[in-house]
């Protein structure tokens, strides 16, 4: 752009049309490179959206979109006529917010601590170890947790050894939510730290040198150089994660919950799984999905707006 | 809820059956009926023959020749797998010219493939291509209770349907039938099915035709129940511990309690009985259904009441008595705190790890998981007993049913394919009828392998492959699958030298699996009155579909809370009121309308 402007002002003015064609020509390879991604986006994200219509139908898969009866907002009414809908909604939001908050904090703190480690091999080893769990599926990790958290499991044995009471992590309704939150954080904090670590490497080292020269301690340097340096990344991560406020972690809960903790562990997604998928009520599932999508969209837009207003930060 | 029950049962079976065969359970599967002295191991006189079939085979100078001398084998050429077990010739099956039928593979968890074999090209598919010229091509496949319900749902949603359905039941069957997507097979069935097949399939009067009948026409081949009671619970107890502690086989709930307490305390166990609580009260390993049976009720089962109508088992009086007992057991630590998180498969680890000395499970337990128990504790000696009696002498166990599952054909399928499947079925039944021990035909490479005249366990069982792996139009075997006294005695009297290695293995029973299973089966069939039968075998009703998930949740939650002490037993009343008001009453009406129309 800048180049084009400079050229046009100094020598004889070429027509606007010529400038435009020159610009397009120059950037054509870039546009072309964008095409596959665009096709993918349209094909896999926009095209399937027509399926949303089934949220307003009593969809019979074997009849198809055309022949399934139209029921308007019946599926939404059905969802909200469930006597325990608010309980499930509350569980969903509590668990999700807990995971977002503790997850982001844990990842950030871990990244900051790791950043201060000076021995490269030690740093690399710890970092690799920290995100190994991320690559285990919940089916496997959950199976391990069932044993680890059992009443005679390793954690309870440790608690008993130091004189504490054994906790029924997975069968006591009042402990279940923290168990979900901390097991998720345990599994994901290392991977979450990767982005923060990447942002940390982007901070200009001369800033640290300057701060050191001015007599700033390591703590002060972290506070005044490191944190402001990655503030945009933190804002970005928090903003993006707000869209997940209704995602409490379906896989994890499906693997770990049981009738004893329905009161605090049953979330919208597990209900949809039981009623929608196992009961072949696809319309109900679609209605919930649509609702979750709309709420997430509103939340993301809102947090984007707030980040712009309060932190004066724009992602795009 | 019925739908779920059916689903659980059938998946449970697949799982169970698969695991049964993990060891050398071929024998366990084929033996079933009473023998005169089930506990004394039947064996031929020769000491060398009692240890293992392989040694027996070696004892006879040339095993293959010994085999050839048996009348059963002379009818088939050497190398023909059928020569092992058939005692008379079977008419050749109708052979087709490379017929390809697409089918859903609802695979048994235990299915393993040899070497380079795959789901679409394996020992079973080659066998069927060769014998009957039919290839059951996998349209899609799923394995185990985790993936199959989802696989069905997505296939239904995407209209990705096979020409030939197996394990079709519950809500899927209902939807396909309602949408008119199944082919009417009445005429082809009438003309093609043999008399034996019709008899085994209880045609036309069997209750099993109820779910697939519409307007007097049948739309599928139902699985047959045949009173087989495949997964009915029996009590399994460590006899060696009973002896050690001077206890007797428990006969009543009180006995059961005393033994559980003694085991837990004296053997320093973490539980008195192994229990599984995450899949409801009745399941296929470490089940709790006999606790309810002892008070004459069965949660989730639709049972006949005094007025001739059907009522929901979880809402009948008697549940509170069973819940009181269970809550007490839990409080005293006789049921482990984790039982809520454990399904049947997970609870079975309690047995393998010898963490419990007692549990309720089907008669096939000696094949699985009990060999693992023995492996970890060679002294482990498990014996089966009848489900315990309650205070009034009442006993009861949840009757296992497959009725409600079926094979069916997609509308528009070439009729010759329907005919081929029925002819395949005819052939299977013919072979079963001619089998020396009333067993399904054994296929070399699947059920067994023969190396240098020695017979070893194969990769599984033919039945297992048929059930989920390759178009099996018959489930479950009729009574002939069960080893009869007569057949067993015939084998016992025979000169071991005239028996082929496979039969010798059955007779010798070196692992005790066959003998123990036969004893358990015998007990099971003598106590069929203990069965509590679910009378509803139709597709889920409209309200069941809409309110089912919710109702199942409040039921499981209430039962578990009461047992674990999170709520008083009196909360059961509240559950019943909720259940009724949140759709249960409407479901009961719908069920009784169905019941009335099927009398």
CSV table of C-alpha atoms in Angstrom, one decimal, chain B residues 54-379:
chain,number,residue,atom,x,y,z
B,54,UNK,CA,-2.7,-82.7,23.4
B,55,UNK,CA,-1.2,-85.4,25.5
B,56,UNK,CA,-4.1,-87.7,24.8
B,57,UNK,CA,-3.5,-87.1,21.2
B,58,UNK,CA,0.1,-88.0,21.6
B,59,UNK,CA,-0.7,-91.1,23.5
B,60,UNK,CA,-2.5,-92.5,20.5
B,61,UNK,CA,0.2,-93.1,18.0
B,62,UNK,CA,-1.2,-91.3,15.1
B,63,UNK,CA,-3.9,-88.9,16.2
B,64,UNK,CA,-5.2,-88.2,12.7
B,65,UNK,CA,-5.7,-91.8,12.0
B,66,UNK,CA,-7.5,-92.2,15.3
B,67,UNK,CA,-9.8,-89.4,14.3
B,68,UNK,CA,-10.4,-90.9,11.0
B,69,UNK,CA,-11.6,-94.1,12.6
B,70,UNK,CA,-14.5,-92.4,14.3
B,71,UNK,CA,-17.7,-92.7,12.3
B,72,UNK,CA,-18.4,-89.0,12.5
B,73,UNK,CA,-15.3,-88.2,10.7
B,74,UNK,CA,-15.4,-90.7,7.9
B,75,UNK,CA,-18.2,-88.8,6.2
B,76,UNK,CA,-16.0,-85.8,5.5
B,77,UNK,CA,-12.7,-85.6,3.7
B,78,UNK,CA,-9.6,-85.0,5.7
B,79,UNK,CA,-9.2,-81.3,6.3
B,80,UNK,CA,-12.9,-80.6,6.2
B,81,UNK,CA,-13.6,-78.8,9.5
B,82,UNK,CA,-17.0,-80.4,9.7
B,83,UNK,CA,-15.5,-83.8,10.2
B,84,UNK,CA,-14.8,-82.9,13.8
B,85,UNK,CA,-18.3,-82.8,15.0
B,86,UNK,CA,-21.1,-84.0,12.7
B,87,UNK,CA,-22.4,-87.5,13.1
B,88,UNK,CA,-24.4,-87.6,9.9
B,89,UNK,CA,-24.2,-85.9,6.6
B,90,UNK,CA,-25.8,-82.5,6.2
B,91,UNK,CA,-27.5,-81.7,2.9
B,92,UNK,CA,-25.3,-79.3,0.9
B,93,UNK,CA,-26.3,-75.7,1.3
B,94,UNK,CA,-27.7,-73.8,-1.6
B,95,UNK,CA,-24.8,-72.1,-3.2
B,96,UNK,CA,-25.0,-68.7,-4.8
B,97,UNK,CA,-22.9,-67.1,-7.4
B,98,UNK,CA,-20.8,-64.5,-5.6
B,99,UNK,CA,-23.7,-62.8,-3.9
B,100,UNK,CA,-22.7,-59.6,-2.0
B,101,UNK,CA,-25.0,-58.5,0.8
B,102,UNK,CA,-24.1,-55.3,2.7
B,103,UNK,CA,-24.5,-55.6,6.4
B,104,UNK,CA,-23.8,-53.7,9.6
B,105,UNK,CA,-21.1,-55.3,11.7
B,106,UNK,CA,-22.1,-55.0,15.3
B,107,UNK,CA,-19.0,-56.6,16.3
B,108,UNK,CA,-18.3,-58.8,19.3
B,109,UNK,CA,-15.6,-57.3,21.4
B,110,UNK,CA,-13.7,-60.5,21.5
B,111,UNK,CA,-13.3,-60.8,17.7
B,112,UNK,CA,-9.6,-61.0,16.7
B,113,UNK,CA,-8.3,-61.5,13.3
B,114,UNK,CA,-5.4,-63.7,12.2
B,115,UNK,CA,-2.3,-62.2,10.7
B,116,UNK,CA,-3.3,-60.1,7.7
B,117,UNK,CA,-7.0,-60.8,8.0
B,118,UNK,CA,-9.3,-57.8,8.1
B,119,UNK,CA,-12.9,-57.2,8.7
B,120,UNK,CA,-13.7,-57.5,5.0
B,121,UNK,CA,-11.4,-60.5,4.3
B,122,UNK,CA,-11.0,-63.0,7.0
B,123,UNK,CA,-11.3,-66.7,7.8
B,124,UNK,CA,-15.0,-66.4,8.3
B,125,UNK,CA,-15.7,-64.4,5.1
B,126,UNK,CA,-13.6,-66.8,3.0
B,127,UNK,CA,-15.4,-69.8,4.6
B,128,UNK,CA,-18.8,-68.4,3.8
B,129,UNK,CA,-17.8,-67.4,0.2
B,130,UNK,CA,-16.6,-70.9,-0.3
B,131,UNK,CA,-19.5,-72.8,1.3
B,132,UNK,CA,-22.5,-70.7,0.2
B,133,UNK,CA,-21.1,-68.2,-2.2
B,134,UNK,CA,-22.3,-65.3,-0.1
B,135,UNK,CA,-20.2,-62.4,1.0
B,136,UNK,CA,-21.6,-60.2,3.8
B,137,UNK,CA,-19.9,-56.9,3.0
B,138,UNK,CA,-19.4,-54.6,6.0
B,139,UNK,CA,-21.4,-51.4,5.5
B,140,UNK,CA,-20.2,-50.0,8.7
B,141,UNK,CA,-18.8,-51.6,11.9
B,142,UNK,CA,-18.9,-50.8,15.6
B,143,UNK,CA,-17.5,-52.6,18.5
B,144,UNK,CA,-18.7,-52.7,22.1
B,145,UNK,CA,-21.3,-50.9,24.1
B,146,UNK,CA,-19.3,-47.6,23.9
B,147,UNK,CA,-19.4,-47.2,20.1
B,148,UNK,CA,-22.4,-49.2,18.9
B,149,UNK,CA,-25.3,-47.0,20.1
B,150,UNK,CA,-23.6,-44.0,18.6
B,151,UNK,CA,-22.7,-45.8,15.4
B,152,UNK,CA,-26.4,-46.8,15.0
B,153,UNK,CA,-27.5,-43.2,15.6
B,154,UNK,CA,-25.2,-41.7,13.1
B,155,UNK,CA,-26.0,-44.3,10.5
B,156,UNK,CA,-29.7,-43.6,11.0
B,157,UNK,CA,-29.1,-39.9,10.7
B,158,UNK,CA,-27.1,-40.2,7.6
B,159,UNK,CA,-29.3,-42.8,6.0
B,160,UNK,CA,-26.3,-45.0,5.8
B,161,UNK,CA,-28.2,-48.2,6.0
B,162,UNK,CA,-27.1,-51.7,5.1
B,163,UNK,CA,-29.2,-54.1,3.0
B,164,UNK,CA,-29.2,-56.6,5.8
B,165,UNK,CA,-29.5,-55.5,9.4
B,166,UNK,CA,-28.3,-57.5,12.4
B,167,UNK,CA,-28.9,-56.6,16.0
B,168,UNK,CA,-31.7,-54.3,15.0
B,169,UNK,CA,-33.9,-53.4,18.0
B,170,UNK,CA,-35.4,-50.9,20.2
B,171,UNK,CA,-35.8,-47.4,18.9
B,172,UNK,CA,-33.9,-48.1,15.7
B,173,UNK,CA,-36.3,-50.9,14.8
B,174,UNK,CA,-39.3,-48.8,15.7
B,175,UNK,CA,-38.1,-45.9,13.5
B,176,UNK,CA,-37.3,-48.1,10.5
B,177,UNK,CA,-40.6,-49.9,10.7
B,178,UNK,CA,-42.5,-46.6,11.1
B,179,UNK,CA,-40.8,-45.1,8.1
B,180,UNK,CA,-41.6,-48.1,6.0
B,181,UNK,CA,-37.9,-48.8,5.3
B,182,UNK,CA,-38.0,-52.6,6.0
B,183,UNK,CA,-38.9,-55.2,3.5
B,184,UNK,CA,-41.8,-57.5,4.0
B,185,UNK,CA,-40.3,-61.0,4.1
B,186,UNK,CA,-43.4,-63.0,4.9
B,187,UNK,CA,-43.7,-64.8,1.6
B,188,UNK,CA,-40.1,-65.6,1.1
B,189,UNK,CA,-39.9,-66.8,4.7
B,190,UNK,CA,-42.9,-69.1,4.2
B,191,UNK,CA,-41.4,-70.7,1.1
B,192,UNK,CA,-37.7,-70.8,1.9
B,193,UNK,CA,-37.4,-71.4,5.6
B,194,UNK,CA,-37.1,-75.1,6.4
B,195,UNK,CA,-39.4,-76.8,8.9
B,196,UNK,CA,-36.6,-77.1,11.3
B,197,UNK,CA,-35.8,-73.4,11.0
B,198,UNK,CA,-39.4,-72.5,11.5
B,199,UNK,CA,-39.6,-74.7,14.5
B,200,UNK,CA,-36.4,-73.2,16.0
B,201,UNK,CA,-37.7,-69.7,15.3
B,202,UNK,CA,-41.0,-70.5,16.9
B,203,UNK,CA,-42.8,-69.5,13.7
B,204,UNK,CA,-45.5,-68.4,13.5
B,205,UNK,CA,-46.8,-68.3,17.1
B,206,UNK,CA,-43.8,-67.1,19.0
B,207,UNK,CA,-43.9,-63.9,21.0
B,208,UNK,CA,-40.6,-62.9,19.4
B,209,UNK,CA,-42.5,-61.9,16.2
B,210,UNK,CA,-44.4,-59.2,18.1
B,211,UNK,CA,-41.8,-56.3,17.5
B,212,UNK,CA,-41.4,-57.1,13.8
B,213,UNK,CA,-45.0,-57.7,12.8
B,214,UNK,CA,-47.1,-55.0,11.1
B,215,UNK,CA,-50.5,-55.7,9.7
B,216,UNK,CA,-50.1,-59.4,10.0
B,217,UNK,CA,-46.8,-59.4,7.9
B,218,UNK,CA,-43.4,-60.0,9.3
B,219,UNK,CA,-40.5,-57.6,8.5
B,220,UNK,CA,-37.5,-59.5,9.9
B,221,UNK,CA,-36.1,-62.7,11.4
B,222,UNK,CA,-36.3,-62.3,15.1
B,223,UNK,CA,-33.7,-63.5,17.5
B,224,UNK,CA,-35.0,-66.4,19.5
B,225,UNK,CA,-35.1,-66.5,23.2
B,226,UNK,CA,-35.7,-70.2,23.6
B,227,UNK,CA,-35.6,-69.9,27.3
B,228,UNK,CA,-31.9,-69.9,27.1
B,229,UNK,CA,-31.5,-67.5,30.0
B,230,UNK,CA,-28.0,-66.7,28.8
B,231,UNK,CA,-27.2,-64.0,31.3
B,232,UNK,CA,-29.4,-64.9,34.3
B,233,UNK,CA,-27.6,-64.3,37.5
B,234,UNK,CA,-26.4,-67.1,39.7
B,235,UNK,CA,-24.5,-66.7,42.9
B,236,UNK,CA,-20.8,-67.4,42.6
B,237,UNK,CA,-18.8,-68.1,45.8
B,238,UNK,CA,-15.2,-69.0,46.7
B,239,UNK,CA,-15.7,-72.6,47.9
B,240,UNK,CA,-12.1,-72.7,49.3
B,241,UNK,CA,-12.8,-69.7,51.5
B,242,UNK,CA,-16.1,-71.2,52.7
B,243,UNK,CA,-14.3,-74.4,53.7
B,244,UNK,CA,-11.5,-72.5,55.3
B,245,UNK,CA,-13.9,-70.4,57.4
B,246,UNK,CA,-16.2,-73.4,58.1
B,247,UNK,CA,-19.1,-71.7,56.3
B,248,UNK,CA,-21.9,-73.2,54.1
B,249,UNK,CA,-23.0,-72.1,50.6
B,250,UNK,CA,-25.4,-69.2,51.4
B,251,UNK,CA,-29.1,-69.9,50.7
B,252,UNK,CA,-30.9,-66.9,52.1
B,253,UNK,CA,-30.1,-63.2,52.2
B,254,UNK,CA,-29.1,-63.5,55.8
B,255,UNK,CA,-26.7,-66.3,55.0
B,256,UNK,CA,-25.4,-64.1,52.2
B,257,UNK,CA,-24.8,-61.3,54.6
B,258,UNK,CA,-23.0,-63.5,57.1
B,259,UNK,CA,-20.7,-64.9,54.4
B,260,UNK,CA,-20.0,-61.5,53.0
B,261,UNK,CA,-19.1,-60.2,56.5
B,262,UNK,CA,-16.9,-63.2,57.2
B,263,UNK,CA,-15.1,-62.9,53.9
B,264,UNK,CA,-14.5,-59.2,54.3
B,265,UNK,CA,-13.2,-59.5,57.9
B,266,UNK,CA,-11.4,-62.8,57.9
B,267,UNK,CA,-9.9,-62.5,54.4
B,268,UNK,CA,-9.1,-58.8,54.8
B,269,UNK,CA,-11.0,-57.8,51.7
B,270,UNK,CA,-12.2,-54.3,50.7
B,271,UNK,CA,-15.7,-55.6,50.0
B,272,UNK,CA,-18.0,-58.5,50.9
B,273,UNK,CA,-19.5,-58.8,47.5
B,274,UNK,CA,-18.5,-57.5,44.1
B,275,UNK,CA,-21.1,-55.0,42.9
B,276,UNK,CA,-21.6,-52.9,39.7
B,277,UNK,CA,-23.8,-49.9,40.1
B,278,UNK,CA,-23.3,-47.5,37.1
B,279,UNK,CA,-25.5,-49.5,34.7
B,280,UNK,CA,-28.6,-50.0,36.8
B,281,UNK,CA,-29.5,-52.7,39.2
B,282,UNK,CA,-29.5,-55.6,36.7
B,283,UNK,CA,-26.4,-56.2,34.6
B,284,UNK,CA,-24.2,-59.1,33.5
B,285,UNK,CA,-21.5,-59.1,36.0
B,286,UNK,CA,-21.6,-58.3,39.7
B,287,UNK,CA,-25.3,-57.6,39.3
B,288,UNK,CA,-27.6,-56.6,42.1
B,289,UNK,CA,-30.8,-58.0,40.7
B,290,UNK,CA,-31.1,-61.0,43.1
B,291,UNK,CA,-31.4,-58.5,46.0
B,292,UNK,CA,-34.5,-57.2,44.4
B,293,UNK,CA,-35.7,-60.6,43.3
B,294,UNK,CA,-35.6,-61.8,46.9
B,295,UNK,CA,-38.4,-59.4,47.5
B,296,UNK,CA,-40.3,-60.3,44.3
B,297,UNK,CA,-39.6,-57.1,42.3
B,298,UNK,CA,-37.3,-56.2,39.4
B,299,UNK,CA,-36.4,-52.6,38.7
B,300,UNK,CA,-37.0,-51.4,35.1
B,301,UNK,CA,-38.9,-54.6,34.2
B,302,UNK,CA,-42.5,-54.4,33.0
B,303,UNK,CA,-44.2,-57.1,34.9
B,304,UNK,CA,-47.7,-58.5,35.1
B,305,UNK,CA,-49.7,-57.4,38.1
B,306,UNK,CA,-52.8,-58.9,39.8
B,307,UNK,CA,-55.2,-57.1,37.5
B,308,UNK,CA,-53.6,-58.5,34.4
B,309,UNK,CA,-52.0,-55.2,33.4
B,310,UNK,CA,-48.3,-54.4,33.1
B,311,UNK,CA,-46.7,-52.3,35.8
B,312,UNK,CA,-43.2,-50.8,36.0
B,313,UNK,CA,-41.0,-52.9,38.3
B,314,UNK,CA,-39.3,-49.9,39.9
B,315,UNK,CA,-42.5,-48.5,41.2
B,316,UNK,CA,-43.8,-51.7,42.9
B,317,UNK,CA,-43.6,-52.2,46.7
B,318,UNK,CA,-40.7,-54.5,47.6
B,319,UNK,CA,-38.1,-52.1,46.2
B,320,UNK,CA,-37.8,-50.4,49.5
B,321,UNK,CA,-37.0,-53.7,51.3
B,322,UNK,CA,-34.3,-54.5,48.8
B,323,UNK,CA,-33.0,-50.9,49.1
B,324,UNK,CA,-32.9,-51.1,52.9
B,325,UNK,CA,-30.8,-54.2,52.6
B,326,UNK,CA,-28.4,-52.7,50.1
B,327,UNK,CA,-28.1,-49.5,52.0
B,328,UNK,CA,-27.2,-51.5,55.1
B,329,UNK,CA,-24.6,-53.5,53.1
B,330,UNK,CA,-23.1,-50.3,51.8
B,331,UNK,CA,-23.0,-48.8,55.2
B,332,UNK,CA,-21.1,-51.7,56.6
B,333,UNK,CA,-18.6,-51.6,53.7
B,334,UNK,CA,-19.8,-54.9,52.2
B,335,UNK,CA,-20.4,-53.1,49.0
B,336,UNK,CA,-17.3,-51.0,48.1
B,337,UNK,CA,-17.7,-47.2,47.8
B,338,UNK,CA,-16.7,-47.3,44.1
B,339,UNK,CA,-19.4,-49.6,43.0
B,340,UNK,CA,-21.3,-46.6,41.6
B,341,UNK,CA,-18.5,-45.8,39.2
B,342,UNK,CA,-18.2,-49.4,38.0
B,343,UNK,CA,-20.0,-51.0,35.1
B,344,UNK,CA,-20.1,-54.8,34.7
B,345,UNK,CA,-16.8,-55.0,32.8
B,346,UNK,CA,-15.0,-52.8,35.3
B,347,UNK,CA,-16.5,-54.7,38.3
B,348,UNK,CA,-15.2,-57.9,36.9
B,349,UNK,CA,-11.7,-56.7,37.7
B,350,UNK,CA,-12.7,-57.3,41.4
B,351,UNK,CA,-12.9,-61.0,40.6
B,352,UNK,CA,-9.7,-61.2,38.5
B,353,UNK,CA,-7.9,-59.4,41.3
B,354,UNK,CA,-9.4,-61.6,44.0
B,355,UNK,CA,-10.8,-58.6,45.8
B,356,UNK,CA,-14.1,-60.3,46.5
B,357,UNK,CA,-15.2,-63.8,47.3
B,358,UNK,CA,-18.7,-63.5,46.1
B,359,UNK,CA,-20.7,-62.1,43.2
B,360,UNK,CA,-23.8,-62.5,41.0
B,361,UNK,CA,-23.1,-63.4,37.4
B,362,UNK,CA,-24.2,-65.7,34.6
B,363,UNK,CA,-23.5,-69.4,34.2
B,364,UNK,CA,-20.6,-68.8,31.8
B,365,UNK,CA,-18.5,-67.2,34.4
B,366,UNK,CA,-16.1,-70.1,34.6
B,367,UNK,CA,-15.0,-69.2,31.1
B,368,UNK,CA,-14.6,-65.5,32.0
B,369,UNK,CA,-13.5,-63.9,34.3
B,370,UNK,CA,-12.9,-66.7,36.7
B,371,UNK,CA,-9.8,-68.2,35.0
B,372,UNK,CA,-8.1,-64.8,35.8
B,373,UNK,CA,-9.0,-65.2,39.4
B,374,UNK,CA,-7.4,-68.7,39.4
B,375,UNK,CA,-4.4,-67.4,37.6
B,376,UNK,CA,-3.8,-64.8,40.4
B,377,UNK,CA,-4.7,-67.2,43.2
B,378,UNK,CA,-4.3,-70.9,42.2
B,379,UNK,CA,-6.4,-72.0,45.2
